[in-house]
Short mmCIF file of C-alpha atoms and ligand atoms in Angstrom, two decimals:
data_model
loop_
_atom_site.label_atom_id
_atom_site.label_comp_id
_atom_site.label_asym_id
_atom_site.label_seq_id
_atom_site.Cartn_x
_atom_site.Cartn_y
_atom_site.Cartn_z
CA MET A 3 0.00 0.00 0.00
CA ASP A 4 1.18 3.52 -0.80
CA THR A 5 1.13 5.74 2.28
CA LYS A 6 0.43 9.40 1.55
CA ILE A 7 2.44 11.71 3.81
CA ILE A 8 0.86 15.10 4.47
CA ASN A 9 3.49 17.72 5.30
CA ASP A 10 1.42 20.75 4.37
CA ILE A 11 -1.30 20.75 7.01
CA ASN A 12 -4.33 22.92 6.23
CA ASP A 13 -8.11 22.55 5.97
CA THR A 14 -7.89 21.09 2.45
CA THR A 15 -5.41 18.35 3.38
CA LEU A 16 -7.19 17.66 6.71
CA THR A 17 -10.48 17.31 4.82
CA GLU A 18 -8.81 14.73 2.59
CA ALA A 19 -7.58 12.90 5.72
CA ALA A 20 -11.10 13.08 7.23
CA GLU A 21 -12.58 11.63 4.01
CA THR A 22 -10.10 8.76 4.23
CA ILE A 23 -11.40 7.98 7.73
CA LYS A 24 -15.03 8.17 6.59
CA SER A 25 -14.35 5.73 3.77
CA GLY A 26 -12.82 3.15 6.13
CA GLY A 27 -9.13 4.05 5.77
CA LEU A 28 -6.42 4.58 8.42
CA VAL A 29 -4.70 7.92 9.10
CA ALA A 30 -1.91 8.60 11.63
CA PHE A 31 -2.13 12.05 13.25
CA PRO A 32 -0.31 14.13 15.85
CA THR A 33 -1.79 14.74 19.33
CA GLU A 34 -0.37 16.53 22.36
CA THR A 35 0.59 13.16 23.91
CA VAL A 36 1.90 10.84 21.14
CA TYR A 37 0.97 10.21 17.50
CA GLY A 38 -2.25 8.21 17.07
CA LEU A 39 -3.25 5.71 14.40
CA GLY A 40 -6.86 6.59 13.61
CA GLY A 41 -9.80 4.76 12.05
CA ASN A 42 -13.59 5.23 12.21
CA ALA A 43 -14.62 4.01 15.69
CA LEU A 44 -18.09 3.06 14.41
CA ASP A 45 -16.65 0.73 11.75
CA PRO A 46 -15.61 -2.76 12.98
CA THR A 47 -13.57 -3.33 9.80
CA ALA A 48 -11.52 -0.15 10.44
CA ALA A 49 -10.80 -1.37 13.98
CA LYS A 50 -9.59 -4.71 12.59
CA LYS A 51 -7.30 -2.86 10.18
CA ILE A 52 -5.79 -0.88 13.07
CA TYR A 53 -4.87 -4.07 14.95
CA GLU A 54 -3.42 -5.54 11.79
CA ALA A 55 -1.32 -2.48 10.86
CA LYS A 56 0.18 -2.30 14.37
CA GLY A 57 0.46 -6.04 14.92
CA ARG A 58 -1.53 -5.47 18.13
CA PRO A 59 -3.51 -8.22 19.91
CA SER A 60 -7.16 -7.53 19.20
CA ASN A 61 -8.24 -7.91 22.82
CA ASN A 62 -6.32 -4.73 23.71
CA PRO A 63 -8.99 -2.04 23.40
CA LEU A 64 -8.72 1.28 21.57
CA ILE A 65 -9.34 4.81 22.90
CA ILE A 66 -11.96 6.79 20.93
CA HIS A 67 -11.08 10.40 20.21
CA LEU A 68 -13.81 13.06 20.19
CA ALA A 69 -13.94 16.72 19.18
CA GLU A 70 -15.99 17.81 22.23
CA PRO A 71 -16.53 16.29 25.70
CA GLU A 72 -20.35 16.30 25.16
CA ASP A 73 -19.94 14.01 22.13
CA ALA A 74 -19.32 11.19 24.66
CA GLU A 75 -23.08 11.18 25.26
CA LYS A 76 -23.61 9.41 21.91
CA TYR A 77 -21.13 6.62 22.60
CA CYS A 78 -21.22 5.87 26.34
CA TYR A 79 -23.21 6.32 29.54
CA THR A 80 -21.73 9.43 31.14
CA ASN A 81 -22.16 10.62 34.73
CA GLU A 82 -21.56 13.66 36.91
CA ILE A 83 -17.94 12.84 37.63
CA TYR A 84 -17.24 12.56 33.89
CA TYR A 85 -18.47 16.10 33.38
CA LYS A 86 -16.49 17.39 36.37
CA LEU A 87 -13.34 15.78 34.96
CA ALA A 88 -14.18 17.10 31.50
CA GLN A 89 -14.65 20.64 32.76
CA ARG A 90 -11.24 20.59 34.42
CA PHE A 91 -9.11 18.50 32.05
CA MET A 92 -10.72 18.44 28.58
CA PRO A 93 -9.63 19.05 25.96
CA GLY A 94 -6.38 17.54 27.17
CA PRO A 95 -4.40 14.38 27.99
CA LEU A 96 -7.07 12.57 30.00
CA THR A 97 -8.87 9.35 28.94
CA VAL A 98 -12.00 8.32 30.82
CA ILE A 99 -13.51 4.82 30.69
CA LEU A 100 -17.30 4.48 30.89
CA PRO A 101 -19.94 1.84 30.01
CA LYS A 102 -20.32 1.76 26.22
CA LYS A 103 -23.47 2.24 24.18
CA ASP A 104 -24.41 -0.29 21.48
CA ILE A 105 -23.20 1.97 18.64
CA ILE A 106 -19.55 1.25 19.61
CA PRO A 107 -18.56 -2.14 18.18
CA TYR A 108 -16.86 -4.76 20.36
CA GLU A 109 -13.99 -4.79 17.87
CA VAL A 110 -13.06 -1.34 19.23
CA THR A 111 -13.34 -2.27 22.92
CA GLY A 112 -11.61 -5.62 22.64
CA GLY A 113 -14.85 -7.27 23.65
CA LEU A 114 -15.34 -5.16 26.79
CA GLU A 115 -18.62 -3.49 27.86
CA THR A 116 -16.76 -0.23 28.49
CA VAL A 117 -15.21 2.31 26.14
CA ALA A 118 -12.31 4.74 26.67
CA VAL A 119 -12.91 8.36 25.51
CA ARG A 120 -10.53 11.28 25.09
CA VAL A 121 -10.75 14.82 23.67
CA PRO A 122 -7.31 15.91 22.41
CA SER A 123 -6.25 19.54 22.76
CA ASP A 124 -3.79 19.51 19.86
CA PRO A 125 -5.29 21.86 17.22
CA VAL A 126 -4.47 19.55 14.27
CA ALA A 127 -6.00 16.55 16.04
CA HIS A 128 -9.07 18.59 17.01
CA ARG A 129 -9.71 19.90 13.49
CA PHE A 130 -9.15 16.44 11.96
CA ILE A 131 -11.65 14.79 14.34
CA GLU A 132 -14.15 17.60 13.80
CA LEU A 133 -13.92 17.25 10.02
CA ALA A 134 -14.26 13.46 10.18
CA GLY A 135 -17.59 13.85 12.01
CA VAL A 136 -17.18 10.37 13.57
CA PRO A 137 -15.31 9.29 16.71
CA ILE A 138 -11.79 8.24 15.82
CA ALA A 139 -10.45 5.07 17.40
CA ALA A 140 -6.73 5.50 17.82
CA PRO A 141 -4.00 3.62 19.63
CA SER A 142 -0.46 4.98 19.50
CA ALA A 143 0.88 4.97 15.90
CA ASN A 144 3.78 2.57 16.48
CA LEU A 145 4.30 -1.07 15.70
CA SER A 146 3.10 -3.04 18.72
CA THR A 147 5.82 -3.40 21.46
CA LYS A 148 7.92 -0.49 20.08
CA PRO A 149 8.25 2.81 21.96
CA SER A 150 5.31 5.15 21.17
CA PRO A 151 5.95 7.69 18.40
CA THR A 152 6.47 11.31 19.43
CA MET A 153 7.77 12.56 16.05
CA ALA A 154 6.38 12.20 12.54
CA GLY A 155 9.59 10.36 11.54
CA HIS A 156 8.87 7.61 14.09
CA VAL A 157 5.45 6.97 12.50
CA ILE A 158 6.86 7.02 8.98
CA ARG A 159 9.48 4.47 9.99
CA ASP A 160 6.99 2.11 11.69
CA LEU A 161 3.89 2.37 9.51
CA SER A 162 4.83 3.44 5.96
CA GLY A 163 3.27 0.98 3.54
CA ARG A 164 0.81 -0.29 6.18
CA ILE A 165 -1.70 2.60 6.39
CA ASP A 166 -3.32 5.10 4.02
CA MET A 167 -2.03 8.41 5.29
CA ILE A 168 0.27 10.08 7.81
CA ILE A 169 -0.32 13.68 8.93
CA ALA A 170 3.31 14.68 9.54
CA GLY A 171 2.90 17.44 12.14
CA ASP A 172 5.15 18.75 14.89
CA ASP A 173 6.83 16.79 17.66
CA CYS A 174 4.43 15.94 20.49
CA ASP A 175 4.53 18.33 23.48
CA ILE A 176 3.93 15.83 26.28
CA GLY A 177 5.62 12.70 24.92
CA VAL A 178 3.84 10.06 27.05
CA GLU A 179 0.33 8.76 26.53
CA SER A 180 -2.77 10.11 28.28
CA THR A 181 -3.62 9.51 31.92
CA ILE A 182 -6.33 6.80 31.96
CA ILE A 183 -9.00 6.73 34.65
CA THR A 184 -11.89 4.30 34.74
CA LEU A 185 -15.18 5.36 36.32
CA SER A 186 -16.73 1.95 35.81
CA PRO A 187 -17.64 0.88 38.40
CA LYS A 188 -15.52 3.30 40.53
CA ALA A 189 -12.70 5.77 40.04
CA LYS A 190 -9.35 4.09 39.49
CA LEU A 191 -6.16 5.25 37.81
CA LEU A 192 -5.15 2.66 35.18
CA ARG A 193 -2.31 4.51 33.44
CA PRO A 194 -0.41 7.56 34.75
CA GLY A 195 0.27 10.53 32.46
CA LEU A 196 0.76 14.30 32.59
CA ILE A 197 -2.41 14.74 34.65
CA THR A 198 -1.33 13.49 38.05
CA VAL A 199 -3.03 11.47 40.78
CA ASP A 200 -3.08 14.54 43.05
CA GLU A 201 -4.90 16.56 40.40
CA LEU A 202 -7.43 13.77 39.85
CA ARG A 203 -7.93 13.51 43.60
CA GLU A 204 -9.30 17.05 43.68
CA ILE A 205 -12.27 15.76 41.69
CA CYS A 206 -12.31 12.08 42.72
CA PRO A 207 -11.11 12.08 46.34
CA ASP A 208 -11.51 8.29 46.57
CA ILE A 209 -9.55 7.45 43.42
CA GLU A 210 -7.63 4.19 43.70
CA ILE A 211 -4.41 3.38 41.86
CA SER A 212 -4.29 0.14 39.94
CA ASP A 213 -1.59 -2.28 41.09
CA ALA A 214 -0.58 -2.63 37.48
CA VAL A 215 0.77 0.94 37.37
CA LEU A 216 4.10 -0.12 38.86
CA ASN A 217 3.82 -3.88 39.27
CA GLN A 218 3.96 -6.80 36.94
CA HIS A 219 0.51 -8.22 36.56
CA THR A 220 -0.54 -11.77 36.95
CA GLY A 221 -4.03 -12.64 35.76
CA ARG A 222 -6.25 -10.32 33.82
CA PRO A 223 -5.54 -6.64 34.59
CA GLU A 224 -8.18 -3.91 34.51
CA SER A 225 -6.51 -2.44 31.45
CA PRO A 226 -5.62 -5.17 28.96
CA GLY A 227 -2.75 -3.09 27.54
CA MET A 228 -0.87 -3.59 30.79
CA MET A 229 -0.39 -7.28 30.03
CA TYR A 230 1.79 -6.73 27.04
CA LYS A 231 5.45 -6.05 26.47
CA HIS A 232 5.53 -2.39 25.56
CA TYR A 233 7.67 0.62 24.73
CA SER A 234 10.68 -1.60 24.03
CA PRO A 235 13.67 -0.76 21.85
CA ARG A 236 15.55 -3.60 20.16
CA ALA A 237 18.15 -3.93 22.94
CA ASN A 238 17.25 -5.21 26.40
CA VAL A 239 16.51 -2.39 28.90
CA VAL A 240 17.61 -2.82 32.55
CA LEU A 241 16.71 -0.33 35.30
CA LEU A 242 19.32 0.51 37.91
CA CYS A 243 18.01 1.17 41.39
CA GLY A 244 20.50 2.97 43.62
CA SER A 245 22.35 6.26 44.20
CA ASP A 246 23.95 8.27 41.38
CA GLU A 247 27.38 7.22 42.67
CA ALA A 248 26.39 3.55 42.62
CA ARG A 249 25.18 4.00 39.04
CA TYR A 250 28.46 5.62 37.96
CA GLU A 251 30.41 2.83 39.64
CA PHE A 252 28.25 0.06 38.12
CA LEU A 253 28.53 1.53 34.62
CA ARG A 254 32.28 2.21 34.79
CA ASP A 255 33.23 -0.79 32.59
CA LYS A 256 30.02 -0.94 30.55
CA THR A 257 31.40 0.95 27.59
CA ASP A 258 29.71 -1.31 25.05
CA CYS A 259 26.25 -0.76 26.48
CA GLY A 260 23.59 1.85 25.87
CA ILE A 261 23.24 4.23 28.80
CA LEU A 262 20.16 6.37 29.33
CA CYS A 263 20.97 9.07 31.84
CA TYR A 264 20.22 12.64 32.97
CA ASN A 265 21.67 15.88 31.58
CA GLU A 266 23.52 16.27 34.87
CA ASP A 267 25.35 12.91 34.54
CA THR A 268 28.44 14.41 32.91
CA GLU A 269 30.40 11.44 34.24
CA LEU A 270 28.30 9.15 32.01
CA LEU A 271 27.80 11.39 29.02
CA ARG A 272 31.46 10.84 28.10
CA TYR A 273 30.59 7.22 27.24
CA ARG A 274 30.15 6.33 23.58
CA TYR A 275 26.55 5.15 23.79
CA ALA A 276 25.18 7.42 26.52
CA LYS A 277 22.12 9.57 25.84
CA ALA A 278 20.44 12.11 28.13
CA VAL A 279 16.69 11.88 28.63
CA GLY A 280 16.48 15.34 30.26
CA SER A 281 17.25 17.08 33.51
CA LYS A 282 17.04 14.97 36.68
CA SER A 283 14.86 17.70 38.17
CA SER A 284 12.41 17.83 35.26
CA PRO A 285 10.24 14.73 34.89
CA LYS A 286 8.27 16.74 32.32
CA GLU A 287 11.35 17.01 30.11
CA GLN A 288 12.10 13.31 30.65
CA ALA A 289 8.55 12.45 29.56
CA LYS A 290 8.89 14.50 26.39
CA ASN A 291 12.16 12.83 25.38
CA LEU A 292 11.84 9.28 26.72
CA PHE A 293 10.45 7.45 23.71
CA ALA A 294 12.60 9.31 21.18
CA ARG A 295 15.76 8.46 23.19
CA LEU A 296 14.75 4.79 23.47
CA ARG A 297 14.25 4.74 19.70
CA ASP A 298 17.65 6.41 19.18
CA PHE A 299 19.29 3.30 20.66
CA ASP A 300 17.80 1.25 17.80
CA GLU A 301 20.13 3.13 15.44
CA ILE A 302 23.21 1.75 17.24
CA GLU A 303 23.68 -1.69 15.80
CA ASN A 304 25.95 -3.45 18.25
CA ILE A 305 24.38 -2.75 21.61
CA THR A 306 22.43 -5.51 23.31
CA THR A 307 21.74 -3.86 26.69
CA ILE A 308 20.58 -0.37 27.69
CA TYR A 309 20.94 0.68 31.33
CA ALA A 310 18.54 3.32 32.60
CA PRO A 311 18.01 4.95 36.00
CA MET A 312 14.94 4.32 38.18
CA THR A 313 13.39 7.76 37.85
CA ALA A 314 11.47 9.60 40.60
CA SER A 315 7.84 8.54 40.92
CA GLU A 316 6.15 11.81 41.94
CA GLY A 317 3.84 13.79 39.68
CA ILE A 318 4.40 13.13 35.99
CA GLY A 319 7.50 11.17 37.12
CA LEU A 320 5.09 8.28 37.80
CA ALA A 321 4.25 8.23 34.08
CA VAL A 322 7.93 8.14 33.10
CA LEU A 323 8.68 5.36 35.60
CA ASN A 324 5.61 3.35 34.47
CA ARG A 325 6.82 3.43 30.83
CA LEU A 326 10.46 2.72 31.75
CA ILE A 327 9.52 -0.27 33.92
CA ARG A 328 7.56 -1.73 31.01
CA ALA A 329 10.33 -0.97 28.52
CA ALA A 330 12.57 -2.95 30.86
CA GLY A 331 10.07 -5.83 31.05
CA PHE A 332 10.22 -5.32 34.89
CA GLU A 333 13.99 -6.08 34.99
CA ILE A 334 15.28 -3.95 37.88
CA LEU A 335 18.75 -4.30 39.36
CA ASP A 336 19.52 -3.16 42.92
CA ILE A 337 23.01 -1.62 42.86
P1 AMP B 16 -2.81 3.01 23.45
O1 AMP B 16 -3.96 2.79 22.52
O2 AMP B 16 -1.56 2.42 22.92
O3 AMP B 16 -2.68 4.41 23.94
O4 AMP B 16 -3.26 2.20 24.71
C1 AMP B 16 -4.57 2.37 25.20
C2 AMP B 16 -4.65 1.78 26.57
O5 AMP B 16 -6.00 1.99 27.04
C3 AMP B 16 -4.40 0.30 26.59
O6 AMP B 16 -3.60 -0.01 27.74
C4 AMP B 16 -5.77 -0.29 26.75
O7 AMP B 16 -5.74 -1.52 27.41
C5 AMP B 16 -6.49 0.80 27.56
N1 AMP B 16 -7.95 0.78 27.37
C6 AMP B 16 -8.63 1.20 26.28
N2 AMP B 16 -9.95 0.96 26.45
C7 AMP B 16 -10.11 0.39 27.66
C8 AMP B 16 -11.24 -0.13 28.38
N3 AMP B 16 -12.46 -0.07 27.89
N4 AMP B 16 -10.99 -0.66 29.60
C9 AMP B 16 -9.75 -0.73 30.10
N5 AMP B 16 -8.63 -0.28 29.46
C10 AMP B 16 -8.82 0.27 28.23
MG1 MG B 17 0.44 2.16 22.69
#
């Protein structure tokens, strides 16, 4: 399949992209979190094509993207808390899970009775969804198990030849996927993101945090995506748990390995395969760069292991740590 890449983004080209969605095609598009791979959420065949293009297991449900928070009314059973969350955080990087209405096919929800909804704030995403006039089901626009795409180039590399169109916009501002909260049956954080637990608590004081956020899951987790290997570059990622000094000492003879570190780790940045993810004091910067840095290691042919620090778990740091732990397949070394 020939994939059309749209570099010149305007109402004419976005209308063409919207038409592609309406006629059952797949279009990758930028959002404020990561790039999404979109298809018509009302069309079971489009959902199947999404799973196929990504190589994603079809019991891992898709998030549906809406132009306005009120549009959720058509696709799921909303409640008061949904509207309180919407008023505070939408449009923006928050996904809310609610009981689905019949119009949403089970192909989109991986067979579940609930559906995940999100209203992106990115202006290109917003206009594209508005022009499509249908909800857009979109997982991240990467091949399944790879780090999520935060730059148009990542999407082009993973999905060229597999989908109809790629809207090649700017780099994503946030860099990690949306915060996911389920309200069905009660408020629970399933995936951390830019919107933090403390912020959610202001609206849902009783919010629980799923065990799967930082722990390896046995049995069926609340969010099927948490079962799978995820965010992984080609080389094996290992997290190092210990002081900065212990990390420097441990890595002293690891000159052949990939090293993910902080801007402040000048000691490590002298190594051949060291890359900085951002300042140690800025989890926000780490979030923005994390997936791009993990992908950079794929360009270095001869490394088989990448060592990364256990990052701080407060605020958006929890989102960074959640992704890193999965990238490492839960391999954590006490040093
Ligand atoms: P991605 O599409 O790559 O951003 O991942 C979406 C995440 O949302 C996956 O971890 C899914 O398992 C999760 N998700 C989507 N819909 C639901 C749902 N109805 N219930 C629970 N988790 C969901
Ligand atoms: Mg994903």
